[in-house]
Coordinates of C-alpha atoms in Angstrom, one line a residue:
X220 CA -35.6 -87.9 -91.4
X221 CA -37.9 -87.2 -94.4
X222 CA -37.4 -84.2 -96.6
X223 CA -40.6 -82.5 -95.5
X224 CA -39.6 -82.9 -91.8
X225 CA -36.2 -81.4 -92.6
X226 CA -37.7 -78.4 -94.2
X227 CA -40.1 -77.9 -91.2
X228 CA -37.1 -78.2 -88.9
X229 CA -35.1 -75.7 -90.8
X230 CA -37.9 -73.2 -90.9
X231 CA -38.5 -73.6 -87.1
X232 CA -34.8 -73.2 -86.3
X233 CA -34.6 -70.1 -88.6
X234 CA -37.6 -68.6 -86.8
X235 CA -36.1 -69.2 -83.4
X236 CA -32.8 -67.6 -84.5
X237 CA -34.7 -64.6 -85.9
X238 CA -36.5 -64.2 -82.6
X239 CA -33.4 -64.5 -80.5
X240 CA -31.6 -62.0 -82.8
X241 CA -34.4 -59.5 -82.7
X242 CA -35.2 -60.1 -79.0
X243 CA -32.0 -58.5 -77.8
X244 CA -32.2 -55.6 -80.3
X245 CA -34.0 -52.6 -79.1
X246 CA -34.4 -51.0 -82.5
X247 CA -35.7 -54.1 -84.2
X248 CA -38.2 -54.7 -81.3
X249 CA -39.3 -51.0 -81.3
X250 CA -40.0 -51.1 -85.0
X251 CA -41.7 -54.5 -85.2
X252 CA -45.3 -54.7 -86.4
X253 CA -46.3 -56.6 -83.3
X254 CA -45.2 -53.7 -81.1
X255 CA -47.3 -51.2 -83.0
X256 CA -50.4 -53.4 -82.8
X257 CA -50.1 -54.8 -79.3
X258 CA -49.1 -51.7 -77.4
X259 CA -51.0 -48.8 -79.1
X260 CA -53.8 -49.1 -76.6
X261 CA -51.4 -48.9 -73.6
X262 CA -50.2 -45.3 -74.2
X263 CA -53.1 -43.2 -72.9
X264 CA -53.2 -42.1 -69.3
X265 CA -56.6 -42.9 -67.8
X266 CA -56.3 -41.5 -64.3
X267 CA -54.0 -39.3 -62.2
X268 CA -51.1 -41.3 -60.9
X269 CA -51.1 -41.8 -57.1
X270 CA -47.7 -41.3 -55.4
X271 CA -46.6 -42.8 -52.0
X272 CA -43.5 -41.3 -50.5
X273 CA -41.9 -41.0 -47.0
X274 CA -43.2 -38.6 -44.4
X275 CA -40.6 -35.9 -43.7
X276 CA -40.1 -34.8 -40.1
X277 CA -40.2 -31.2 -41.3
X278 CA -43.2 -28.9 -41.6
X279 CA -41.8 -26.9 -44.5
X280 CA -41.2 -30.0 -46.5
X281 CA -44.7 -31.2 -45.9
X282 CA -45.9 -27.8 -47.2
X283 CA -43.8 -28.3 -50.3
X284 CA -45.5 -31.7 -50.9
X285 CA -48.9 -30.1 -50.7
X286 CA -47.8 -27.4 -53.1
X287 CA -46.6 -30.0 -55.6
X288 CA -50.1 -31.4 -55.6
X289 CA -51.3 -28.0 -56.8
X290 CA -48.7 -27.9 -59.6
X291 CA -48.7 -31.4 -61.1
X292 CA -51.6 -32.5 -63.2
X293 CA -50.6 -36.0 -64.1
X294 CA -49.6 -37.2 -60.6
X295 CA -50.6 -36.6 -57.0
X296 CA -49.0 -37.4 -53.7
X297 CA -51.6 -39.3 -51.9
X298 CA -50.0 -41.3 -49.0
X299 CA -46.9 -40.9 -46.8
X300 CA -45.1 -43.5 -44.7
X301 CA -42.5 -43.7 -42.0
X302 CA -41.7 -45.1 -38.6
X303 CA -39.7 -44.1 -35.5
X304 CA -36.1 -43.3 -36.3
X305 CA -33.0 -44.0 -34.3
X306 CA -32.3 -43.5 -31.4
X307 CA -35.9 -43.6 -30.3
X308 CA -36.5 -46.8 -32.2
X309 CA -33.8 -48.7 -30.4
X310 CA -36.2 -49.9 -27.7
X311 CA -38.0 -52.0 -30.4
X312 CA -34.8 -53.8 -31.5
X313 CA -35.3 -54.6 -35.2
X314 CA -37.9 -57.4 -34.9
X315 CA -40.9 -55.3 -36.1
X316 CA -39.9 -52.3 -38.2
X317 CA -37.1 -51.6 -40.6
X318 CA -35.6 -48.3 -39.3
X319 CA -34.1 -46.0 -41.9
X320 CA -31.8 -43.4 -40.4
X321 CA -31.4 -41.2 -37.3
X322 CA -33.4 -38.2 -36.3
X323 CA -32.8 -36.7 -32.8
X324 CA -35.9 -34.5 -33.1
X325 CA -38.1 -37.6 -32.5
X326 CA -37.7 -38.5 -28.9
X327 CA -41.3 -39.3 -28.0
X328 CA -44.7 -40.4 -29.3
X329 CA -45.8 -36.8 -29.3
X330 CA -42.8 -35.7 -31.4
X331 CA -43.8 -38.2 -34.1
X332 CA -47.5 -37.6 -33.8
X333 CA -47.3 -33.9 -34.6
X334 CA -45.9 -34.5 -38.1
X335 CA -48.5 -37.1 -38.8
X336 CA -51.2 -34.7 -37.7
X337 CA -49.8 -31.9 -39.8
X338 CA -49.7 -34.1 -42.9
X339 CA -53.2 -35.2 -42.4
X340 CA -54.4 -31.6 -42.4
X341 CA -53.4 -31.5 -46.1
X342 CA -55.4 -34.7 -46.7
X343 CA -52.4 -37.1 -46.9
X344 CA -53.0 -40.6 -45.8
X345 CA -50.4 -42.0 -43.4
X346 CA -49.0 -45.5 -43.2
X347 CA -46.9 -46.7 -40.3
X348 CA -44.1 -49.0 -41.2
X349 CA -43.6 -52.3 -39.3
X350 CA -42.0 -54.1 -42.3
X351 CA -39.1 -56.0 -41.0
X352 CA -39.2 -59.6 -42.4
X353 CA -37.0 -60.8 -39.5
X354 CA -38.5 -63.8 -37.7
X355 CA -38.5 -63.8 -33.9
X356 CA -39.1 -66.4 -31.2
X357 CA -41.7 -66.2 -28.4
X358 CA -38.8 -65.4 -26.0
X359 CA -37.9 -62.4 -28.3
X360 CA -41.5 -61.3 -28.4
X361 CA -42.0 -61.5 -24.7
X362 CA -39.0 -59.2 -24.2
X363 CA -40.6 -56.6 -26.5
X364 CA -44.3 -57.2 -26.3
X365 CA -45.0 -54.3 -23.9
X366 CA -43.5 -51.7 -26.2
X367 CA -45.1 -53.3 -29.3
X368 CA -48.6 -53.1 -27.9
X369 CA -47.9 -49.6 -26.6
X370 CA -47.1 -48.7 -30.2
X371 CA -50.3 -50.1 -31.5
X372 CA -52.2 -48.2 -28.8
X373 CA -50.4 -45.0 -29.9
X374 CA -51.3 -45.6 -33.6
X375 CA -54.9 -46.2 -32.8
X376 CA -55.0 -43.0 -30.6
X377 CA -53.7 -40.8 -33.4
X378 CA -56.1 -42.3 -35.9
X379 CA -53.5 -44.2 -38.0
X380 CA -55.4 -47.1 -39.5
X381 CA -52.9 -48.7 -41.9
X382 CA -49.7 -50.6 -41.1
X383 CA -47.2 -51.9 -43.6
X384 CA -45.9 -55.4 -42.7
X385 CA -43.4 -57.9 -44.2
X386 CA -43.8 -60.7 -41.7
X387 CA -46.8 -62.9 -41.0
X388 CA -45.8 -63.0 -37.3
X389 CA -46.3 -59.2 -37.1
X390 CA -49.5 -59.4 -39.1
X391 CA -50.9 -62.0 -36.8
X392 CA -50.0 -60.0 -33.7
X393 CA -51.7 -56.9 -35.1
X394 CA -54.8 -58.8 -36.1
X395 CA -55.0 -60.5 -32.8
X396 CA -55.0 -57.2 -30.8
X397 CA -58.0 -55.2 -29.8
X398 CA -58.0 -52.7 -32.6
X399 CA -58.9 -53.1 -36.3
X400 CA -56.1 -52.0 -38.6
X401 CA -55.8 -52.3 -42.4
X402 CA -52.5 -53.8 -43.6
X403 CA -50.2 -53.2 -46.5
X404 CA -48.0 -56.0 -47.7
X405 CA -44.4 -54.6 -48.1
X406 CA -41.9 -55.5 -50.8
X407 CA -40.1 -57.0 -47.8
X408 CA -42.1 -60.2 -48.1
X409 CA -40.0 -60.9 -51.2
X410 CA -42.8 -63.0 -52.7
X411 CA -42.3 -64.1 -56.3
X412 CA -45.0 -66.7 -56.7
X413 CA -48.6 -65.8 -57.3
X414 CA -50.0 -68.3 -54.9
X415 CA -47.9 -66.8 -52.1
X416 CA -49.8 -63.5 -52.4
X417 CA -53.2 -65.3 -52.8
X418 CA -52.5 -67.3 -49.6
X419 CA -51.3 -64.2 -47.8
X420 CA -54.5 -62.3 -48.6
X421 CA -56.7 -65.3 -47.7
X422 CA -55.0 -65.4 -44.3
X423 CA -55.1 -61.7 -43.8
X424 CA -58.1 -60.3 -45.7
X425 CA -57.5 -56.8 -44.2
X426 CA -54.5 -56.4 -46.5
X427 CA -55.7 -53.6 -48.9
X428 CA -52.4 -52.9 -50.7
X429 CA -49.6 -55.1 -52.1
X430 CA -46.2 -53.6 -52.8
X431 CA -44.8 -55.9 -55.5
X432 CA -41.3 -57.2 -54.8
X433 CA -38.8 -55.2 -56.9
X434 CA -37.4 -58.2 -58.9
X435 CA -40.9 -58.5 -60.4
X436 CA -41.0 -54.8 -61.6
X437 CA -40.6 -55.9 -65.2
X438 CA -42.6 -59.2 -64.9
X439 CA -45.8 -58.0 -66.6
X440 CA -47.2 -61.5 -66.9
X441 CA -47.0 -61.8 -63.1
X442 CA -48.4 -58.3 -62.6
X443 CA -51.4 -59.0 -64.9
X444 CA -52.2 -62.3 -63.2
X445 CA -51.7 -60.9 -59.7
X446 CA -54.3 -58.2 -60.5
X447 CA -56.6 -60.9 -62.0
X448 CA -56.3 -63.1 -58.9
X449 CA -56.8 -60.2 -56.5
X450 CA -58.9 -57.7 -58.3
X451 CA -60.0 -55.8 -55.2
X452 CA -56.5 -55.2 -53.9
X453 CA -54.4 -52.1 -54.8
X454 CA -51.1 -53.0 -56.3
X455 CA -48.2 -50.6 -55.7
X456 CA -44.8 -50.6 -57.4
X457 CA -41.5 -49.2 -56.0
X458 CA -40.0 -47.0 -58.7
X459 CA -36.5 -45.9 -57.4
X460 CA -35.1 -48.8 -55.3
X461 CA -31.3 -48.5 -55.2
X462 CA -30.7 -52.2 -54.8
X463 CA -29.8 -53.9 -58.1
X464 CA -31.8 -56.7 -59.5
X465 CA -31.0 -60.0 -57.9
X466 CA -29.5 -58.4 -54.8
X467 CA -28.5 -61.4 -52.6
X468 CA -29.1 -59.4 -49.4
X469 CA -32.6 -58.1 -49.8
X470 CA -33.9 -59.8 -46.6
X471 CA -30.9 -58.7 -44.5
X472 CA -31.1 -55.1 -46.0
X473 CA -34.7 -54.9 -44.8
X474 CA -34.2 -56.7 -41.5
X475 CA -31.3 -54.9 -39.9
X476 CA -28.6 -52.3 -40.3
X477 CA -26.1 -54.6 -38.7
X478 CA -23.3 -56.0 -41.0
X479 CA -25.3 -55.1 -44.1
X480 CA -24.0 -56.6 -47.3
X481 CA -22.7 -53.8 -49.6
X482 CA -24.5 -54.3 -52.9
X483 CA -22.9 -51.1 -54.3
X484 CA -20.1 -53.4 -55.5
X485 CA -22.6 -54.8 -57.9
X486 CA -23.2 -51.3 -59.3
X487 CA -19.7 -50.5 -60.5
X488 CA -21.0 -50.0 -64.1
X489 CA -23.5 -47.2 -63.8
X490 CA -24.6 -47.4 -67.5
X491 CA -25.4 -51.1 -67.1
X492 CA -27.1 -50.1 -63.8
X493 CA -29.3 -47.7 -65.8
X494 CA -30.3 -50.4 -68.2
X495 CA -30.4 -53.6 -66.1
X496 CA -32.4 -52.2 -63.2
X497 CA -35.4 -52.6 -61.1
X498 CA -36.0 -48.8 -61.3
X499 CA -38.9 -47.6 -63.4
X500 CA -38.3 -45.0 -66.0
X501 CA -40.8 -42.1 -65.4
X502 CA -42.2 -42.2 -69.0
X503 CA -43.3 -45.8 -68.4
X504 CA -45.8 -45.3 -65.7
X505 CA -48.6 -45.3 -68.3
X506 CA -47.9 -48.9 -69.1
X507 CA -48.2 -49.9 -65.4
X508 CA -51.5 -48.0 -65.1
X509 CA -52.8 -50.0 -68.0
X510 CA -51.8 -53.2 -66.2
X511 CA -53.7 -52.3 -63.1
X512 CA -51.1 -50.4 -61.1
X513 CA -51.8 -46.8 -60.4
X514 CA -49.8 -46.3 -57.1
X515 CA -46.1 -45.6 -57.3
X516 CA -43.9 -45.7 -54.3
X517 CA -40.7 -43.8 -53.7
X518 CA -37.8 -44.2 -51.3
X519 CA -36.1 -41.0 -50.2
X520 CA -32.6 -39.7 -50.6
X521 CA -31.2 -39.3 -47.9
X522 CA -32.9 -42.0 -45.7
X523 CA -36.5 -41.4 -44.7
X524 CA -35.7 -40.4 -41.2
X525 CA -33.3 -37.7 -42.3
X526 CA -34.4 -36.1 -45.6
X527 CA -35.7 -32.5 -45.8
X528 CA -35.2 -31.8 -49.5
X529 CA -37.6 -33.1 -52.1
X530 CA -35.2 -33.1 -55.1
X531 CA -35.4 -36.9 -55.3
X532 CA -39.2 -36.6 -55.8
X533 CA -39.4 -33.4 -57.8
X534 CA -36.8 -34.4 -60.4
X535 CA -38.7 -37.6 -61.0
X536 CA -42.2 -36.1 -61.0
X537 CA -41.1 -33.3 -63.3
X538 CA -40.2 -36.0 -65.8
X539 CA -43.6 -37.7 -65.3
X540 CA -45.3 -34.4 -65.9
X541 CA -43.3 -33.0 -68.8
X542 CA -41.7 -36.1 -70.4
X543 CA -38.0 -36.6 -71.2
X544 CA -37.7 -34.2 -74.2
X545 CA -35.5 -31.7 -72.3
X546 CA -33.5 -34.0 -70.0
X547 CA -30.1 -35.5 -70.8
X548 CA -28.5 -38.8 -69.9
X549 CA -26.5 -37.4 -67.0
X550 CA -29.6 -35.9 -65.4
X551 CA -31.6 -39.1 -65.7
X552 CA -28.8 -41.2 -64.3
X553 CA -27.5 -38.9 -61.6
X554 CA -30.4 -36.7 -60.5
X555 CA -33.3 -39.1 -60.9
X556 CA -31.7 -42.5 -60.2
X557 CA -28.5 -41.3 -58.3
X558 CA -26.1 -43.6 -60.2
X559 CA -23.2 -41.2 -60.1
X560 CA -22.7 -40.7 -63.8
X561 CA -20.8 -37.4 -64.5
X562 CA -21.0 -37.7 -68.3
X563 CA -23.8 -37.4 -70.8
X564 CA -24.8 -33.8 -70.6
X565 CA -24.6 -33.6 -74.4
X566 CA -26.8 -36.6 -74.9
X567 CA -30.5 -36.0 -74.8
X568 CA -32.8 -38.9 -73.8
X569 CA -35.1 -38.1 -76.7
X570 CA -32.1 -39.0 -79.1
X571 CA -31.2 -42.3 -77.4
X572 CA -34.6 -43.5 -76.3
X573 CA -34.5 -46.3 -78.8
X574 CA -31.2 -47.5 -77.2
X575 CA -32.6 -47.7 -73.7
X576 CA -34.4 -50.9 -72.7
X577 CA -37.9 -50.8 -74.1
X578 CA -40.6 -51.6 -71.6
X579 CA -42.6 -53.3 -74.4
X580 CA -39.9 -55.9 -74.6
X581 CA -40.5 -56.7 -71.0
X582 CA -44.3 -56.8 -71.4
X583 CA -43.6 -59.7 -73.8
X584 CA -40.5 -61.2 -72.2
X585 CA -40.1 -59.9 -68.6
X586 CA -41.4 -63.1 -67.1
X587 CA -38.3 -64.8 -68.4
X588 CA -35.8 -62.5 -66.7
X589 CA -35.5 -64.5 -63.6
X590 CA -34.3 -67.6 -65.4
X591 CA -32.8 -66.3 -68.6
X592 CA -30.8 -63.2 -67.8
X593 CA -27.1 -63.6 -68.9
X594 CA -27.7 -67.3 -69.8
X595 CA -30.1 -66.9 -72.7
X596 CA -30.8 -63.2 -72.9
X597 CA -28.3 -60.3 -72.9
X598 CA -30.8 -57.6 -74.0
X599 CA -30.0 -55.1 -71.2
X600 CA -26.3 -55.6 -71.6
X601 CA -26.6 -54.9 -75.3
X602 CA -28.6 -51.7 -74.6
X603 CA -25.9 -50.6 -72.2
X604 CA -23.1 -51.2 -74.7
X605 CA -24.9 -49.2 -77.3
X606 CA -25.3 -46.2 -74.9
X607 CA -21.6 -46.5 -73.9
X608 CA -20.6 -46.4 -77.6
X609 CA -22.7 -43.2 -78.0
X610 CA -21.0 -41.7 -75.0
X611 CA -17.6 -42.4 -76.5
X612 CA -18.6 -40.8 -79.8
X613 CA -20.2 -37.7 -78.2
X614 CA -18.0 -34.9 -77.0

């Protein structure tokens, strides 16, 4: 090899090494010139954030949601979603909707309808959930077609015009029926390829909203291109999903409560779970808005059929409204993301923000997470180790 080529090679390898070294360093990345120039225009909120959260089967809790909309200025609860709980939902098996919990107050269509009507009085939009991705045969459908079409009749009669789906069979059955519904594409589709979404929308043009699969929550290249490919569709992101990234049981979790794989075993390190996560930090919503996402979806704690307390939503939206200057590590981990950390009261988020994973790192590199994590990149692991060290040193 000629001397000039050797010099070029050495410079190239040196540059790669510097990139790899700084790529997994939160502080180096945060202080880089490229960060200041590339992301300065992404830090101004342009519109009120729209929130989608489960419909509670509780009048008082719906009242509280309406009151929250009078208090918060940066966010607004716009839409609510739910479906029949157990035991009433048992007659549908689990071919159509993913049932989340039990509520013995819901024993009829009318029992359900009264909460939808009450929420609509406040101006909340309601979305019925038929988002099981579980495929079924024509024999299965023939066994349940009567109750399925009765459900569609019921939704039409109470003026519900949007149904969330995660299965093209269900979408086809809805579109082939006598009523016109809008559809929302659930995270349960588990699509990770741009063309899958494009083909889905071409096949079902009445899809008006796409809930992005959680493993793409930090894939900003994908998000940007999805918005570019489908500019007239609303993109929505799930902010507090308890499943860890790469959960091998996503489809079965969504399909059925039977023999569910326990992914909590993957969450034994809560600090790593705080860093290597599909959850969205509240202070990062502004970046998603600048990438074309202004709708943020929540799952409830407890399950959506059972909850009557809004602490899971209030804690999070308080942070969206007021920032993280007054919250500590334990509050973020335990009260917002429910990771069960009982340490960190003496550690303010404002003092360790540079150690937490930086969203700007993922804007530049998040599209590599699916094929580089743990093999070529340990960024989130290093962030977690830095925070663990701070916890050791802080009494």
